[in-house]
Structure formats: C-alpha cells, structure tokens
C-alpha cells in the first residue's frame, strides 16, 4: 500500500534493498580499524576508519552507519567523508551518552564495529548540472561534508556551490582545517559562516544562520540541502520560499531520529515513514505536510 505522503512503496523498497544485499546479514557489524583520531570541538572527535578486511564502505553521500562497541551498544552516525576519497571513511562522534562516550574514548589502532552503509542519501544525480546551496548547522556539517567533498572532487559536474555553516560559538566549530581552506576563497566554493555567540577573537558574522542569506545571492534554480538542529529547518525553508526556490528543490536530512537503521524497531517512524530506510534524506515537497516531521 502506498504511503499517503510518500509515493514509494515501503515494503517494495525494503525488499529491493535486501535483494541488493543478498547474502549479507544487515545485522552483523564488521570490524573497522581506527586510522586516525582528531579532536574537533569540546565534545566531538573525528575518527578515520577502514574495514579490517580491506573492503570499501561503498556509500553514497548522506548515508549513515551504525557504530558499535561490544558491551555498550550502537548508535547511528552520518558518514562524514565522500565516496570519492577511497581507502577510508570518516565519522564524527559527539560524547553524550554511554555508547557515544565509549566510542569517543577509543584511540588510534583500536577497533569499532560498523553496520552499513544504511538509508537513502543525497540525490547526487539530481544535483549535477545545477547550482547547489548547503545549509549546515552545528553537527549537521558532518553528514553534509560527504556531499561537500563529493562536489569538490567532481567540481566540473556542478554549477555554483555555496555553503552556509552556523555554530553555537567559535569553540563549537567543526573541521577547522576544512573551514580554513574554505575561507581562503577557493574558486570551487563560496563559503559563509556565522556563530550564535561571538568571542573577543571572532571577526566573523554573529547571528542565526538565516542572516547569511543577505551576504550572497541565491536564485530559484538552486538545489538545496539542509541539515542541522530541528528549529533551524522551518526558518531556512521560509528564506528559501521568499527566494521562490521550489519545495521540490529542497532536501532535508532528518537523521536525528534513527535507532536500528534498517526499519525494524520503529524508533524513527514518522506516521508510516522510517527515517532510517526512507531517509535520512528526504525531498521537502514530499514530507512537508507529514505531521511530526519538523
């Protein structure tokens, strides 16, 4: 039966995904060696990993994994690197609960366990040939970085690329090396940033992320990705609607609601949709009337 808001048939979709993974146990994690640990902000670390059996994670930008440690449990995480960067994949872990703290305390050379990639990522093919705007708030920069790197590596396949990034304060900014590179004014990216609360050393914009729209020009032909705190979505979408960007050109990442990652536990269910399998990336036009989606 088709979902009233989403035209894809969920049951058929799950069957198709499982058929593609024929012979693979979607509940069985694979060991991944930690190649590098990079402290980022006060509670976040970047982990660079590779599967111990030498296989590739073979993901699409925007997909997730379930990261686990025996005796503690597992948590969903967005993949923070592009599939164009071969030989490794990046995850960012924020120390918050029991599982995330156990993973956060791992060191280079240790092993964590990974299920995935899972879910539906950004529709890369639909973005090709178009101007692109990514609006990332806080830790929302992590999954969108997989798309940012993809655009950088295949720059000729996209039009103008604009990135908005907002953080709570300068100390909460992530991927500081990337930010420094993006600020340099490279031709492949137009980067704008803001913080909610500045500091004596901060010379940039202070204010909510929607204040960045006044610093550049976005037209109705843009394809847009939004990922960040829940409160951010409706205000960014209002700005886009003022610019006549069609709802069908807007994609939102709702990965914050996931648990099992394969549509079995129902934890991320939103009125018949499963964020972990139907998403985490959704076309806004298809879910804008879905109760509890925002």
mmCIF file of N, CA, C and O in Angstrom, residues 29-88:
data_model
loop_
_atom_site.group_PDB
_atom_site.id
_atom_site.type_symbol
_atom_site.label_atom_id
_atom_site.label_comp_id
_atom_site.label_asym_id
_atom_site.label_seq_id
_atom_site.Cartn_x
_atom_site.Cartn_y
_atom_site.Cartn_z
ATOM 1 N N UNK A 29 27.712 -6.532 12.315
ATOM 2 C CA UNK A 29 28.692 -5.461 12.114
ATOM 3 C C UNK A 29 30.041 -6.007 11.661
ATOM 4 O O UNK A 29 30.383 -7.160 11.922
ATOM 5 N N UNK A 30 30.800 -5.144 10.981
ATOM 6 C CA UNK A 30 32.147 -5.507 10.539
ATOM 7 C C UNK A 30 33.173 -4.697 11.341
ATOM 8 O O UNK A 30 32.954 -3.511 11.626
ATOM 9 N N UNK A 31 34.290 -5.323 11.685
ATOM 10 C CA UNK A 31 35.311 -4.565 12.419
ATOM 11 C C UNK A 31 35.986 -3.535 11.525
ATOM 12 O O UNK A 31 36.293 -3.803 10.359
ATOM 13 N N UNK A 32 36.212 -2.369 12.074
ATOM 14 C CA UNK A 32 36.903 -1.293 11.360
ATOM 15 C C UNK A 32 38.007 -0.750 12.253
ATOM 16 O O UNK A 32 37.770 -0.429 13.419
ATOM 17 N N UNK A 33 39.207 -0.664 11.706
ATOM 18 C CA UNK A 33 40.354 -0.166 12.443
ATOM 19 C C UNK A 33 40.377 1.362 12.426
ATOM 20 O O UNK A 33 40.112 1.976 11.388
ATOM 21 N N UNK A 34 40.662 1.969 13.563
ATOM 22 C CA UNK A 34 40.764 3.426 13.650
ATOM 23 C C UNK A 34 42.152 3.852 13.164
ATOM 24 O O UNK A 34 43.166 3.526 13.782
ATOM 25 N N UNK A 35 42.174 4.566 12.043
ATOM 26 C CA UNK A 35 43.439 5.007 11.454
ATOM 27 C C UNK A 35 43.932 6.305 12.074
ATOM 28 O O UNK A 35 45.135 6.549 12.158
ATOM 29 N N UNK A 36 42.975 7.141 12.491
ATOM 30 C CA UNK A 36 43.354 8.472 12.992
ATOM 31 C C UNK A 36 42.244 9.012 13.877
ATOM 32 O O UNK A 36 41.058 8.778 13.604
ATOM 33 N N UNK A 37 42.610 9.695 14.927
ATOM 34 C CA UNK A 37 41.642 10.377 15.793
ATOM 35 C C UNK A 37 42.025 11.848 15.856
ATOM 36 O O UNK A 37 43.166 12.188 16.177
ATOM 37 N N UNK A 38 41.058 12.704 15.548
ATOM 38 C CA UNK A 38 41.318 14.140 15.536
ATOM 39 C C UNK A 38 40.331 14.847 16.453
ATOM 40 O O UNK A 38 39.134 14.914 16.149
ATOM 41 N N UNK A 39 40.781 15.378 17.602
ATOM 42 C CA UNK A 39 39.860 16.171 18.425
ATOM 43 C C UNK A 39 39.364 17.377 17.625
ATOM 44 O O UNK A 39 40.133 18.003 16.891
ATOM 45 N N UNK A 40 38.075 17.709 17.789
ATOM 46 C CA UNK A 40 37.489 18.777 16.977
ATOM 47 C C UNK A 40 37.025 19.939 17.840
ATOM 48 O O UNK A 40 37.602 21.009 17.821
ATOM 49 N N UNK A 41 35.970 19.753 18.580
ATOM 50 C CA UNK A 41 35.448 20.781 19.477
ATOM 51 C C UNK A 41 35.455 20.207 20.891
ATOM 52 O O UNK A 41 36.119 19.221 21.172
ATOM 53 N N UNK A 42 34.703 20.815 21.764
ATOM 54 C CA UNK A 42 34.765 20.416 23.164
ATOM 55 C C UNK A 42 34.294 18.987 23.394
ATOM 56 O O UNK A 42 34.810 18.282 24.249
ATOM 57 N N UNK A 43 33.323 18.524 22.618
ATOM 58 C CA UNK A 43 32.775 17.187 22.846
ATOM 59 C C UNK A 43 32.784 16.325 21.589
ATOM 60 O O UNK A 43 32.169 15.260 21.578
ATOM 61 N N UNK A 44 33.456 16.742 20.522
ATOM 62 C CA UNK A 44 33.454 15.995 19.275
ATOM 63 C C UNK A 44 34.858 15.575 18.862
ATOM 64 O O UNK A 44 35.820 16.326 19.051
ATOM 65 N N UNK A 45 34.962 14.379 18.306
ATOM 66 C CA UNK A 45 36.201 13.888 17.723
ATOM 67 C C UNK A 45 35.910 13.320 16.335
ATOM 68 O O UNK A 45 34.853 12.723 16.111
ATOM 69 N N UNK A 46 36.857 13.484 15.442
ATOM 70 C CA UNK A 46 36.758 12.895 14.106
ATOM 71 C C UNK A 46 37.569 11.607 14.078
ATOM 72 O O UNK A 46 38.745 11.588 14.462
ATOM 73 N N UNK A 47 36.921 10.515 13.644
ATOM 74 C CA UNK A 47 37.577 9.213 13.537
ATOM 75 C C UNK A 47 37.700 8.833 12.062
ATOM 76 O O UNK A 47 36.709 8.841 11.343
ATOM 77 N N UNK A 48 38.895 8.509 11.638
ATOM 78 C CA UNK A 48 39.119 7.991 10.270
ATOM 79 C C UNK A 48 39.299 6.481 10.374
ATOM 80 O O UNK A 48 40.143 5.993 11.139
ATOM 81 N N UNK A 49 38.503 5.732 9.612
ATOM 82 C CA UNK A 49 38.468 4.273 9.762
ATOM 83 C C UNK A 49 38.601 3.566 8.422
ATOM 84 O O UNK A 49 38.353 4.144 7.362
ATOM 85 N N UNK A 50 38.973 2.284 8.500
ATOM 86 C CA UNK A 50 38.964 1.400 7.334
ATOM 87 C C UNK A 50 38.601 0.006 7.812
ATOM 88 O O UNK A 50 39.027 -0.420 8.897
ATOM 89 N N UNK A 51 37.797 -0.708 7.021
ATOM 90 C CA UNK A 51 37.435 -2.074 7.403
ATOM 91 C C UNK A 51 38.685 -2.957 7.426
ATOM 92 O O UNK A 51 39.553 -2.853 6.552
ATOM 93 N N UNK A 52 38.757 -3.848 8.416
ATOM 94 C CA UNK A 52 39.951 -4.688 8.563
ATOM 95 C C UNK A 52 40.082 -5.716 7.445
ATOM 96 O O UNK A 52 41.172 -6.241 7.221
ATOM 97 N N UNK A 53 38.963 -6.013 6.743
ATOM 98 C CA UNK A 53 39.064 -6.978 5.644
ATOM 99 C C UNK A 53 39.439 -6.315 4.321
ATOM 100 O O UNK A 53 39.479 -6.965 3.282
ATOM 101 N N UNK A 54 39.689 -5.008 4.352
ATOM 102 C CA UNK A 54 40.149 -4.311 3.163
ATOM 103 C C UNK A 54 39.073 -3.879 2.203
ATOM 104 O O UNK A 54 39.359 -3.258 1.168
ATOM 105 N N UNK A 55 37.797 -4.184 2.499
ATOM 106 C CA UNK A 55 36.715 -3.794 1.609
ATOM 107 C C UNK A 55 36.380 -2.312 1.774
ATOM 108 O O UNK A 55 36.701 -1.698 2.795
ATOM 109 N N UNK A 56 35.715 -1.762 0.760
ATOM 110 C CA UNK A 56 35.275 -0.370 0.801
ATOM 111 C C UNK A 56 33.895 -0.283 1.431
ATOM 112 O O UNK A 56 33.087 -1.207 1.316
ATOM 113 N N UNK A 57 33.601 0.833 2.055
ATOM 114 C CA UNK A 57 32.255 1.003 2.612
ATOM 115 C C UNK A 57 31.234 1.258 1.512
ATOM 116 O O UNK A 57 30.041 1.028 1.683
ATOM 117 N N UNK A 58 31.680 1.752 0.348
ATOM 118 C CA UNK A 58 30.838 1.882 -0.848
ATOM 119 C C UNK A 58 29.526 2.616 -0.555
ATOM 120 O O UNK A 58 28.444 2.107 -0.852
ATOM 121 N N UNK A 59 29.613 3.783 0.005
ATOM 122 C CA UNK A 59 28.418 4.539 0.377
ATOM 123 C C UNK A 59 28.114 5.625 -0.638
ATOM 124 O O UNK A 59 28.911 5.912 -1.541
ATOM 125 N N UNK A 60 26.954 6.242 -0.492
ATOM 126 C CA UNK A 60 26.620 7.445 -1.234
ATOM 127 C C UNK A 60 26.581 8.592 -0.230
ATOM 128 O O UNK A 60 26.267 8.381 0.957
ATOM 129 N N UNK A 61 26.900 9.819 -0.655
ATOM 130 C CA UNK A 61 26.873 10.940 0.294
ATOM 131 C C UNK A 61 25.518 11.026 1.004
ATOM 132 O O UNK A 61 24.461 10.909 0.366
ATOM 133 N N UNK A 62 25.565 11.236 2.317
ATOM 134 C CA UNK A 62 24.340 11.371 3.098
ATOM 135 C C UNK A 62 23.882 10.102 3.780
ATOM 136 O O UNK A 62 22.973 10.152 4.612
ATOM 137 N N UNK A 63 24.476 8.964 3.468
ATOM 138 C CA UNK A 63 24.069 7.726 4.124
ATOM 139 C C UNK A 63 24.640 7.660 5.545
ATOM 140 O O UNK A 63 25.520 8.442 5.919
ATOM 141 N N UNK A 64 24.139 6.709 6.311
ATOM 142 C CA UNK A 64 24.547 6.542 7.701
ATOM 143 C C UNK A 64 25.172 5.170 7.912
ATOM 144 O O UNK A 64 25.105 4.295 7.042
ATOM 145 N N UNK A 65 25.768 4.981 9.093
ATOM 146 C CA UNK A 65 26.170 3.658 9.567
ATOM 147 C C UNK A 65 25.703 3.526 11.009
ATOM 148 O O UNK A 65 25.352 4.511 11.652
ATOM 149 N N UNK A 66 25.699 2.300 11.494
ATOM 150 C CA UNK A 66 25.540 2.042 12.922
ATOM 151 C C UNK A 66 26.914 1.686 13.471
ATOM 152 O O UNK A 66 27.541 0.714 13.014
ATOM 153 N N UNK A 67 27.418 2.479 14.404
ATOM 154 C CA UNK A 67 28.729 2.245 15.007
ATOM 155 C C UNK A 67 28.539 1.639 16.395
ATOM 156 O O UNK A 67 27.685 2.095 17.162
ATOM 157 N N UNK A 68 29.318 0.610 16.711
ATOM 158 C CA UNK A 68 29.086 -0.090 17.980
ATOM 159 C C UNK A 68 30.382 -0.526 18.634
ATOM 160 O O UNK A 68 31.451 -0.560 18.012
ATOM 161 N N UNK A 69 30.227 -0.891 19.908
ATOM 162 C CA UNK A 69 31.306 -1.462 20.705
ATOM 163 C C UNK A 69 30.657 -2.519 21.587
ATOM 164 O O UNK A 69 29.652 -2.239 22.255
ATOM 165 N N UNK A 70 31.199 -3.729 21.558
ATOM 166 C CA UNK A 70 30.598 -4.816 22.317
ATOM 167 C C UNK A 70 30.515 -4.458 23.800
ATOM 168 O O UNK A 70 31.468 -3.941 24.395
ATOM 169 N N UNK A 71 29.354 -4.743 24.374
ATOM 170 C CA UNK A 71 29.137 -4.442 25.780
ATOM 171 C C UNK A 71 28.528 -3.087 26.046
ATOM 172 O O UNK A 71 28.155 -2.782 27.180
ATOM 173 N N UNK A 72 28.424 -2.283 24.989
ATOM 174 C CA UNK A 72 27.886 -0.935 25.164
ATOM 175 C C UNK A 72 26.643 -0.674 24.303
ATOM 176 O O UNK A 72 25.695 -0.047 24.745
ATOM 177 N N UNK A 73 26.646 -1.135 23.038
ATOM 178 C CA UNK A 73 25.526 -0.896 22.143
ATOM 179 C C UNK A 73 25.989 -0.212 20.875
ATOM 180 O O UNK A 73 27.190 -0.212 20.549
ATOM 181 N N UNK A 74 25.029 0.356 20.130
ATOM 182 C CA UNK A 74 25.381 1.009 18.872
ATOM 183 C C UNK A 74 24.569 2.288 18.700
ATOM 184 O O UNK A 74 23.493 2.459 19.280
ATOM 185 N N UNK A 75 25.103 3.175 17.874
ATOM 186 C CA UNK A 75 24.451 4.459 17.601
ATOM 187 C C UNK A 75 24.549 4.752 16.114
ATOM 188 O O UNK A 75 25.499 4.357 15.443
ATOM 189 N N UNK A 76 23.538 5.467 15.549
ATOM 190 C CA UNK A 76 23.605 5.856 14.139
ATOM 191 C C UNK A 76 24.477 7.092 13.977
ATOM 192 O O UNK A 76 24.419 8.021 14.769
ATOM 193 N N UNK A 77 25.266 7.096 12.910
ATOM 194 C CA UNK A 77 26.139 8.234 12.618
ATOM 195 C C UNK A 77 26.151 8.487 11.114
ATOM 196 O O UNK A 77 26.217 7.549 10.323
ATOM 197 N N UNK A 78 26.120 9.738 10.718
ATOM 198 C CA UNK A 78 26.267 10.074 9.316
ATOM 199 C C UNK A 78 27.717 9.942 8.889
ATOM 200 O O UNK A 78 28.629 10.288 9.647
ATOM 201 N N UNK A 79 27.928 9.431 7.695
ATOM 202 C CA UNK A 79 29.291 9.304 7.172
ATOM 203 C C UNK A 79 29.766 10.694 6.750
ATOM 204 O O UNK A 79 29.084 11.389 5.994
ATOM 205 N N UNK A 80 30.942 11.090 7.227
ATOM 206 C CA UNK A 80 31.410 12.467 7.060
ATOM 207 C C UNK A 80 32.489 12.614 6.000
ATOM 208 O O UNK A 80 33.236 13.596 6.005
ATOM 209 N N UNK A 81 32.591 11.667 5.100
ATOM 210 C CA UNK A 81 33.568 11.766 4.007
ATOM 211 C C UNK A 81 32.912 11.292 2.722
ATOM 212 O O UNK A 81 31.915 10.568 2.735
ATOM 213 N N UNK A 82 33.496 11.691 1.608
ATOM 214 C CA UNK A 82 32.913 11.380 0.303
ATOM 215 C C UNK A 82 33.371 10.014 -0.194
ATOM 216 O O UNK A 82 34.513 9.608 0.065
ATOM 217 N N UNK A 83 32.533 9.314 -0.953
ATOM 218 C CA UNK A 83 32.984 8.048 -1.554
ATOM 219 C C UNK A 83 34.099 8.249 -2.568
ATOM 220 O O UNK A 83 34.746 7.272 -2.959
ATOM 221 N N UNK A 84 34.323 9.499 -2.983
ATOM 222 C CA UNK A 84 35.433 9.768 -3.899
ATOM 223 C C UNK A 84 36.785 9.711 -3.189
ATOM 224 O O UNK A 84 37.816 9.661 -3.856
ATOM 225 N N UNK A 85 36.779 9.742 -1.845
ATOM 226 C CA UNK A 85 38.023 9.613 -1.069
ATOM 227 C C UNK A 85 38.161 8.139 -0.673
ATOM 228 O O UNK A 85 37.538 7.687 0.291
ATOM 229 N N UNK A 86 38.937 7.395 -1.420
ATOM 230 C CA UNK A 86 38.987 5.945 -1.257
ATOM 231 C C UNK A 86 39.966 5.527 -0.163
ATOM 232 O O UNK A 86 40.915 6.225 0.149
ATOM 233 N N UNK A 87 39.712 4.342 0.388
ATOM 234 C CA UNK A 87 40.637 3.760 1.357
ATOM 235 C C UNK A 87 40.300 4.045 2.805
ATOM 236 O O UNK A 87 40.948 3.515 3.716
ATOM 237 N N UNK A 88 39.291 4.871 3.045
ATOM 238 C CA UNK A 88 38.902 5.185 4.429
ATOM 239 C C UNK A 88 37.514 5.812 4.426
ATOM 240 O O UNK A 88 36.973 6.171 3.373
#
